[in-house]
Amino acid sequence: MAHLAFCFCCFVWGTSFILLERVTHVMGPVEIGSWRMLSGAAIVGACWWAKRDEYRMTLRDFLLIAAASILFTAPPQVIQAYVLEQGFGHGFFGTMVAAIPLLTILVSVPMLGVRPTGRELVGVLGGLGCIFLLVEEGMNRGMSIGLLALTMVIPLSSAVSNTFFKWKLPHVPAAPLTTTMLLVAAFALMPLQAAPGLLATYHVGPPSGAAVSADAVTYLLLLGIVGSGVSTMVYIWLVLTRGPLFAGMTTYVVPVIALLWGTLDHEVISGQQAMAIAGVLGMVALVQSGAKSGDPVLEPAVAGDFVTSLPLSAEADGLVTLPVREIPLTDRRAVSAQSQVA
């Protein structure tokens, strides 16, 4: 099930770049971000209501989700549309998200106490090396350092939010977490959308004289319902059940799909790009081949807590998280048999 979810997220997000680029021809980044998250929240919220599980959101959970949403969900939604409308090619910007696994490793060490295995580290660093080959060619198109730095906010925000959810909110099911996250982010953007002066100042308003077409509306609904709704819920499920690094590996396949869509859209892929794509897929295989569902793996201790089992809200039979350093039996934090997941 986890691997099917992995492939689903890869295809949806790899396709989202070309759809989003089309919508930016007639709508502004803030407007796109708001509608994407509202429509996504509607479909996931319906799933949450239909399921009616025993989970009841507490004030603490809501405040944590709201803070993460305002800081790490709303800004990337606007930034992604903004950089795509600059005209450097949707296939090129699809490669930028591949920095998420390395950034996830960096933030997981202090936040989760998780150390990657040698196989995972080699795979992540090797994959990033391949991605930098893609970025090097993209820089020759004239992309500025400032725009590149702004683009890197997207993977950084994703890495921090993924790890934060695993750290502070592992007990929250995917549907309520996704619904709340998207709704709060959408409402956070509404004051900006209602201020034309600010939109013009930051160049995030709609193109002048553009008329919204039926195709643009269709693409936006797909981006919202599937891209920001269903796929986000599936991705959070992956984070909660398999850990942020496994989920973050989707961002190695997403650039490949984005570049393939770019080829269909008459964006040229060079030999260097083709070799980098092959290297990316090889690194994904290397990292994922090291995860064996039959091996019991301990959940990392967080902020001095005892090592415990994964939450029941993850709703999966064979859960595997990132491997961590073994705790000696003489240590007071040594786990009991119940805290291992087969």
GROMACS .gro file of C-alpha atoms in nm:
model
  342
    1MET     CA    1   0.000   0.000   0.000
    2ALA     CA    2   0.277   0.244   0.087
    3HIS     CA    3   0.446   0.195  -0.250
    4LEU     CA    4   0.119   0.253  -0.437
    5ALA     CA    5   0.074   0.575  -0.239
    6PHE     CA    6   0.431   0.665  -0.325
    7CYS     CA    7   0.368   0.624  -0.701
    8PHE     CA    8   0.039   0.815  -0.680
    9CYS     CA    9   0.202   1.117  -0.517
   10CYS     CA   10   0.488   1.111  -0.767
   11PHE     CA   11   0.258   1.117  -1.070
   12VAL     CA   12   0.020   1.379  -0.932
   13TRP     CA   13   0.294   1.620  -0.825
   14GLY     CA   14   0.502   1.561  -1.136
   15THR     CA   15   0.199   1.655  -1.345
   16SER     CA   16   0.105   1.954  -1.131
   17PHE     CA   17   0.385   2.174  -1.267
   18ILE     CA   18   0.251   2.186  -1.622
   19LEU     CA   19  -0.106   2.236  -1.498
   20LEU     CA   20   0.001   2.514  -1.263
   21GLU     CA   21   0.200   2.685  -1.537
   22ARG     CA   22  -0.111   2.690  -1.755
   23VAL     CA   23  -0.322   2.846  -1.480
   24THR     CA   24  -0.066   3.123  -1.416
   25HIS     CA   25  -0.149   3.262  -1.763
   26VAL     CA   26  -0.484   3.389  -1.634
   27MET     CA   27  -0.463   3.395  -1.251
   28GLY     CA   28  -0.222   3.533  -0.991
   29PRO     CA   29  -0.013   3.324  -0.749
   30VAL     CA   30  -0.209   3.421  -0.437
   31GLU     CA   31  -0.544   3.358  -0.604
   32ILE     CA   32  -0.425   3.020  -0.731
   33GLY     CA   33  -0.292   2.920  -0.391
   34SER     CA   34  -0.613   3.017  -0.213
   35TRP     CA   35  -0.843   2.826  -0.448
   36ARG     CA   36  -0.614   2.523  -0.458
   37MET     CA   37  -0.615   2.489  -0.081
   38LEU     CA   38  -0.988   2.561  -0.039
   39SER     CA   39  -1.089   2.300  -0.294
   40GLY     CA   40  -0.840   2.053  -0.151
   41ALA     CA   41  -0.970   2.111   0.201
   42ALA     CA   42  -1.328   2.057   0.082
   43ILE     CA   43  -1.264   1.711  -0.061
   44VAL     CA   44  -1.045   1.593   0.227
   45GLY     CA   45  -1.286   1.743   0.480
   46ALA     CA   46  -1.565   1.540   0.321
   47CYS     CA   47  -1.357   1.225   0.366
   48TRP     CA   48  -1.294   1.320   0.728
   49TRP     CA   49  -1.665   1.372   0.793
   50ALA     CA   50  -1.764   1.047   0.620
   51LYS     CA   51  -1.515   0.844   0.821
   52ARG     CA   52  -1.620   0.985   1.159
   53ASP     CA   53  -1.342   0.821   1.356
   54GLU     CA   54  -1.286   0.861   1.727
   55TYR     CA   55  -1.031   1.139   1.691
   56ARG     CA   56  -1.134   1.478   1.832
   57MET     CA   57  -0.902   1.770   1.766
   58THR     CA   58  -0.774   1.944   2.076
   59LEU     CA   59  -0.680   2.310   2.103
   60ARG     CA   60  -0.313   2.213   2.125
   61ASP     CA   61  -0.332   2.011   1.802
   62PHE     CA   62  -0.512   2.291   1.622
   63LEU     CA   63  -0.262   2.555   1.729
   64LEU     CA   64   0.032   2.340   1.621
   65ILE     CA   65  -0.124   2.263   1.283
   66ALA     CA   66  -0.220   2.627   1.231
   67ALA     CA   67   0.130   2.752   1.308
   68ALA     CA   68   0.290   2.498   1.074
   69SER     CA   69   0.037   2.581   0.804
   70ILE     CA   70   0.093   2.956   0.815
   71LEU     CA   71   0.470   2.919   0.820
   72PHE     CA   72   0.530   2.621   0.593
   73THR     CA   73   0.222   2.568   0.374
   74ALA     CA   74   0.086   2.906   0.264
   75PRO     CA   75   0.416   3.065   0.145
   76PRO     CA   76   0.527   2.772  -0.077
   77GLN     CA   77   0.187   2.767  -0.250
   78VAL     CA   78   0.238   3.127  -0.361
   79ILE     CA   79   0.607   3.091  -0.437
   80GLN     CA   80   0.555   2.789  -0.660
   81ALA     CA   81   0.308   2.970  -0.882
   82TYR     CA   82   0.524   3.283  -0.883
   83VAL     CA   83   0.841   3.111  -1.004
   84LEU     CA   84   0.652   2.916  -1.269
   85GLU     CA   85   0.507   3.230  -1.423
   86GLN     CA   86   0.859   3.368  -1.474
   87GLY     CA   87   0.885   3.160  -1.793
   88PHE     CA   88   1.192   2.941  -1.727
   89GLY     CA   89   1.001   2.620  -1.794
   90HIS     CA   90   0.783   2.405  -1.570
   91GLY     CA   91   1.008   2.105  -1.629
   92PHE     CA   92   1.308   2.288  -1.487
   93PHE     CA   93   1.132   2.400  -1.169
   94GLY     CA   94   1.011   2.045  -1.117
   95THR     CA   95   1.370   1.951  -1.033
   96MET     CA   96   1.398   2.190  -0.741
   97VAL     CA   97   1.186   1.983  -0.502
   98ALA     CA   98   1.449   1.707  -0.502
   99ALA     CA   99   1.634   1.887  -0.223
  100ILE     CA  100   1.365   1.776   0.025
  101PRO     CA  101   1.528   1.442   0.127
  102LEU     CA  102   1.862   1.600   0.218
  103LEU     CA  103   1.693   1.884   0.402
  104THR     CA  104   1.473   1.628   0.577
  105ILE     CA  105   1.783   1.450   0.704
  106LEU     CA  106   1.921   1.776   0.837
  107VAL     CA  107   1.608   1.873   1.028
  108SER     CA  108   1.527   1.517   1.142
  109VAL     CA  109   1.849   1.486   1.339
  110PRO     CA  110   1.768   1.761   1.595
  111MET     CA  111   1.388   1.726   1.582
  112LEU     CA  112   1.342   1.348   1.580
  113GLY     CA  113   1.676   1.221   1.696
  114VAL     CA  114   1.691   1.010   1.379
  115ARG     CA  115   2.017   0.927   1.206
  116PRO     CA  116   2.005   0.794   0.850
  117THR     CA  117   2.170   0.467   0.760
  118GLY     CA  118   2.473   0.460   0.535
  119ARG     CA  119   2.260   0.337   0.244
  120GLU     CA  120   2.010   0.620   0.287
  121LEU     CA  121   2.280   0.883   0.315
  122VAL     CA  122   2.459   0.761   0.002
  123GLY     CA  123   2.130   0.747  -0.188
  124VAL     CA  124   2.021   1.094  -0.085
  125LEU     CA  125   2.356   1.258  -0.155
  126GLY     CA  126   2.393   1.073  -0.484
  127GLY     CA  127   2.045   1.178  -0.590
  128LEU     CA  128   2.117   1.539  -0.503
  129GLY     CA  129   2.434   1.524  -0.711
  130CYS     CA  130   2.226   1.416  -1.008
  131ILE     CA  131   1.974   1.693  -0.942
  132PHE     CA  132   2.250   1.954  -0.934
  133LEU     CA  133   2.341   1.847  -1.288
  134LEU     CA  134   1.988   1.940  -1.388
  135VAL     CA  135   2.002   2.267  -1.200
  136GLU     CA  136   2.337   2.359  -1.358
  137GLU     CA  137   2.186   2.340  -1.703
  138GLY     CA  138   1.880   2.531  -1.590
  139MET     CA  139   2.096   2.813  -1.457
  140ASN     CA  140   2.229   2.862  -1.809
  141ARG     CA  141   1.880   2.975  -1.905
  142GLY     CA  142   1.934   3.296  -1.712
  143MET     CA  143   1.771   3.222  -1.379
  144SER     CA  144   1.890   3.468  -1.113
  145ILE     CA  145   2.040   3.366  -0.779
  146GLY     CA  146   1.758   3.548  -0.599
  147LEU     CA  147   1.490   3.353  -0.783
  148LEU     CA  148   1.677   3.029  -0.719
  149ALA     CA  149   1.698   3.110  -0.348
  150LEU     CA  150   1.326   3.185  -0.342
  151THR     CA  151   1.258   2.854  -0.511
  152MET     CA  152   1.456   2.669  -0.244
  153VAL     CA  153   1.207   2.792   0.017
  154ILE     CA  154   0.967   2.531  -0.122
  155PRO     CA  155   1.171   2.217  -0.039
  156LEU     CA  156   1.294   2.368   0.289
  157SER     CA  157   0.937   2.436   0.403
  158SER     CA  158   0.830   2.086   0.305
  159ALA     CA  159   1.118   1.921   0.491
  160VAL     CA  160   1.051   2.117   0.810
  161SER     CA  161   0.673   2.061   0.802
  162ASN     CA  162   0.706   1.689   0.731
  163THR     CA  163   0.940   1.641   1.024
  164PHE     CA  164   0.733   1.868   1.250
  165PHE     CA  165   0.418   1.661   1.188
  166LYS     CA  166   0.605   1.340   1.264
  167TRP     CA  167   0.752   1.497   1.579
  168LYS     CA  168   0.458   1.679   1.735
  169LEU     CA  169   0.144   1.538   1.569
  170PRO     CA  170   0.194   1.165   1.499
  171HIS     CA  171  -0.138   1.085   1.669
  172VAL     CA  172  -0.346   1.304   1.434
  173PRO     CA  173  -0.500   1.109   1.144
  174ALA     CA  174  -0.417   1.225   0.792
  175ALA     CA  175  -0.765   1.358   0.700
  176PRO     CA  176  -0.815   1.608   0.986
  177LEU     CA  177  -0.452   1.712   0.971
  178THR     CA  178  -0.470   1.782   0.596
  179THR     CA  179  -0.808   1.956   0.614
  180THR     CA  180  -0.704   2.189   0.894
  181MET     CA  181  -0.367   2.261   0.735
  182LEU     CA  182  -0.517   2.358   0.399
  183LEU     CA  183  -0.802   2.564   0.546
  184VAL     CA  184  -0.576   2.766   0.773
  185ALA     CA  185  -0.331   2.833   0.489
  186ALA     CA  186  -0.612   2.942   0.257
  187PHE     CA  187  -0.757   3.183   0.513
  188ALA     CA  188  -0.408   3.317   0.585
  189LEU     CA  189  -0.378   3.424   0.220
  190MET     CA  190  -0.718   3.595   0.201
  191PRO     CA  191  -0.608   3.931   0.352
  192LEU     CA  192  -0.334   3.951   0.091
  193GLN     CA  193  -0.576   3.862  -0.187
  194ALA     CA  194  -0.808   4.140  -0.067
  195ALA     CA  195  -0.530   4.401  -0.093
  196PRO     CA  196  -0.465   4.485  -0.460
  197GLY     CA  197  -0.191   4.727  -0.363
  198LEU     CA  198   0.009   4.458  -0.189
  199LEU     CA  199  -0.045   4.217  -0.477
  200ALA     CA  200   0.097   4.473  -0.717
  201THR     CA  201   0.387   4.558  -0.487
  202TYR     CA  202   0.499   4.197  -0.457
  203HIS     CA  203   0.409   4.110  -0.818
  204VAL     CA  204   0.174   3.829  -0.718
  205GLY     CA  205  -0.145   3.967  -0.873
  206PRO     CA  206  -0.327   3.827  -1.179
  207PRO     CA  207  -0.200   3.912  -1.529
  208SER     CA  208  -0.355   4.232  -1.659
  209GLY     CA  209  -0.635   4.180  -1.909
  210ALA     CA  210  -0.642   3.801  -1.870
  211ALA     CA  211  -0.976   3.620  -1.895
  212VAL     CA  212  -1.029   3.301  -1.698
  213SER     CA  213  -1.100   3.010  -1.934
  214ALA     CA  214  -1.281   2.681  -1.878
  215ASP     CA  215  -0.952   2.496  -1.920
  216ALA     CA  216  -0.789   2.705  -1.647
  217VAL     CA  217  -1.076   2.633  -1.410
  218THR     CA  218  -1.051   2.260  -1.484
  219TYR     CA  219  -0.677   2.260  -1.422
  220LEU     CA  220  -0.722   2.456  -1.100
  221LEU     CA  221  -0.983   2.209  -0.971
  222LEU     CA  222  -0.752   1.919  -1.048
  223LEU     CA  223  -0.468   2.096  -0.870
  224GLY     CA  224  -0.687   2.163  -0.568
  225ILE     CA  225  -0.890   1.844  -0.531
  226VAL     CA  226  -0.623   1.594  -0.633
  227GLY     CA  227  -0.296   1.788  -0.607
  228SER     CA  228  -0.354   1.979  -0.283
  229GLY     CA  229  -0.622   1.758  -0.130
  230VAL     CA  230  -0.611   1.385  -0.191
  231SER     CA  231  -0.237   1.365  -0.262
  232THR     CA  232  -0.150   1.575   0.043
  233MET     CA  233  -0.355   1.345   0.266
  234VAL     CA  234  -0.187   1.041   0.112
  235TYR     CA  235   0.154   1.202   0.155
  236ILE     CA  236   0.092   1.283   0.522
  237TRP     CA  237  -0.018   0.922   0.568
  238LEU     CA  238   0.320   0.821   0.424
  239VAL     CA  239   0.501   1.058   0.662
  240LEU     CA  240   0.315   0.920   0.963
  241THR     CA  241   0.353   0.555   0.871
  242ARG     CA  242   0.688   0.527   0.693
  243GLY     CA  243   0.867   0.837   0.819
  244PRO     CA  244   0.956   1.172   0.656
  245LEU     CA  245   1.261   1.045   0.467
  246PHE     CA  246   1.072   0.767   0.288
  247ALA     CA  247   0.794   1.010   0.198
  248GLY     CA  248   1.045   1.273   0.094
  249MET     CA  249   1.193   1.033  -0.160
  250THR     CA  250   0.890   1.102  -0.379
  251THR     CA  251   1.065   1.423  -0.470
  252TYR     CA  252   1.331   1.228  -0.659
  253VAL     CA  253   1.073   1.088  -0.902
  254VAL     CA  254   0.865   1.405  -0.931
  255PRO     CA  255   1.139   1.590  -1.132
  256VAL     CA  256   1.156   1.300  -1.376
  257ILE     CA  257   0.783   1.315  -1.445
  258ALA     CA  258   0.793   1.694  -1.464
  259LEU     CA  259   1.070   1.680  -1.723
  260LEU     CA  260   0.880   1.420  -1.926
  261TRP     CA  261   0.580   1.653  -1.933
  262GLY     CA  262   0.820   1.927  -2.035
  263THR     CA  263   0.930   1.718  -2.332
  264LEU     CA  264   0.570   1.669  -2.441
  265ASP     CA  265   0.532   2.045  -2.409
  266HIS     CA  266   0.832   2.097  -2.642
  267GLU     CA  267   1.088   2.169  -2.369
  268VAL     CA  268   1.421   2.021  -2.476
  269ILE     CA  269   1.588   1.755  -2.256
  270SER     CA  270   1.963   1.728  -2.318
  271GLY     CA  271   2.192   1.428  -2.276
  272GLN     CA  272   2.309   1.565  -1.942
  273GLN     CA  273   1.952   1.583  -1.819
  274ALA     CA  274   1.881   1.228  -1.938
  275MET     CA  275   2.182   1.092  -1.748
  276ALA     CA  276   2.077   1.282  -1.437
  277ILE     CA  277   1.726   1.134  -1.459
  278ALA     CA  278   1.872   0.782  -1.477
  279GLY     CA  279   2.090   0.858  -1.175
  280VAL     CA  280   1.793   0.989  -0.976
  281LEU     CA  281   1.593   0.672  -1.033
  282GLY     CA  282   1.896   0.463  -0.936
  283MET     CA  283   1.932   0.647  -0.606
  284VAL     CA  284   1.562   0.602  -0.530
  285ALA     CA  285   1.600   0.228  -0.583
  286LEU     CA  286   1.909   0.221  -0.361
  287VAL     CA  287   1.739   0.391  -0.067
  288GLN     CA  288   1.409   0.205  -0.086
  289SER     CA  289   1.573  -0.134  -0.130
  290GLY     CA  290   1.717  -0.097   0.219
  291ALA     CA  291   1.374  -0.087   0.387
  292LYS     CA  292   1.253  -0.434   0.484
  293SER     CA  293   0.900  -0.449   0.614
  294GLY     CA  294   0.974  -0.764   0.811
  295ASP     CA  295   1.239  -0.604   1.031
  296PRO     CA  296   1.122  -0.460   1.364
  297VAL     CA  297   1.225  -0.098   1.389
  298LEU     CA  298   1.213   0.126   1.693
  299GLU     CA  299   1.046   0.463   1.696
  300PRO     CA  300   1.298   0.734   1.791
  301ALA     CA  301   1.290   0.904   2.127
  302VAL     CA  302   1.179   1.263   2.096
  303ALA     CA  303   1.268   1.542   2.337
  304GLY     CA  304   1.354   1.303   2.617
  305ASP     CA  305   1.035   1.095   2.588
  306PHE     CA  306   1.039   0.719   2.617
  307VAL     CA  307   1.049   0.517   2.297
  308THR     CA  308   0.693   0.418   2.216
  309SER     CA  309   0.502   0.241   1.943
  310LEU     CA  310   0.359   0.415   1.640
  311PRO     CA  311   0.013   0.569   1.678
  312LEU     CA  312  -0.293   0.364   1.596
  313SER     CA  313  -0.414   0.652   1.380
  314ALA     CA  314  -0.154   0.557   1.120
  315GLU     CA  315  -0.393   0.273   1.024
  316ALA     CA  316  -0.150   0.040   0.855
  317ASP     CA  317  -0.050  -0.317   0.925
  318GLY     CA  318   0.321  -0.320   0.855
  319LEU     CA  319   0.469   0.009   0.960
  320VAL     CA  320   0.837   0.085   0.915
  321THR     CA  321   1.007   0.404   1.029
  322LEU     CA  322   1.355   0.539   0.990
  323PRO     CA  323   1.613   0.319   1.161
  324VAL     CA  324   1.767   0.462   1.476
  325ARG     CA  325   2.060   0.381   1.702
  326GLU     CA  326   1.989   0.083   1.927
  327ILE     CA  327   1.930   0.156   2.296
  328PRO     CA  328   2.116  -0.073   2.537
  329LEU     CA  329   1.900  -0.286   2.763
  330THR     CA  330   2.067  -0.126   3.062
  331ASP     CA  331   1.939   0.215   2.956
  332ARG     CA  332   1.618   0.328   3.127
  333ARG     CA  333   1.473   0.409   2.786
  334ALA     CA  334   1.498   0.050   2.666
  335VAL     CA  335   1.173  -0.044   2.499
  336SER     CA  336   0.944  -0.327   2.581
  337ALA     CA  337   0.821  -0.581   2.329
  338GLN     CA  338   0.502  -0.385   2.276
  339SER     CA  339   0.694  -0.085   2.140
  340GLN     CA  340   0.828  -0.271   1.839
  341VAL     CA  341   0.646  -0.275   1.510
  342ALA     CA  342   0.668  -0.587   1.299
   0.00000   0.00000   0.00000
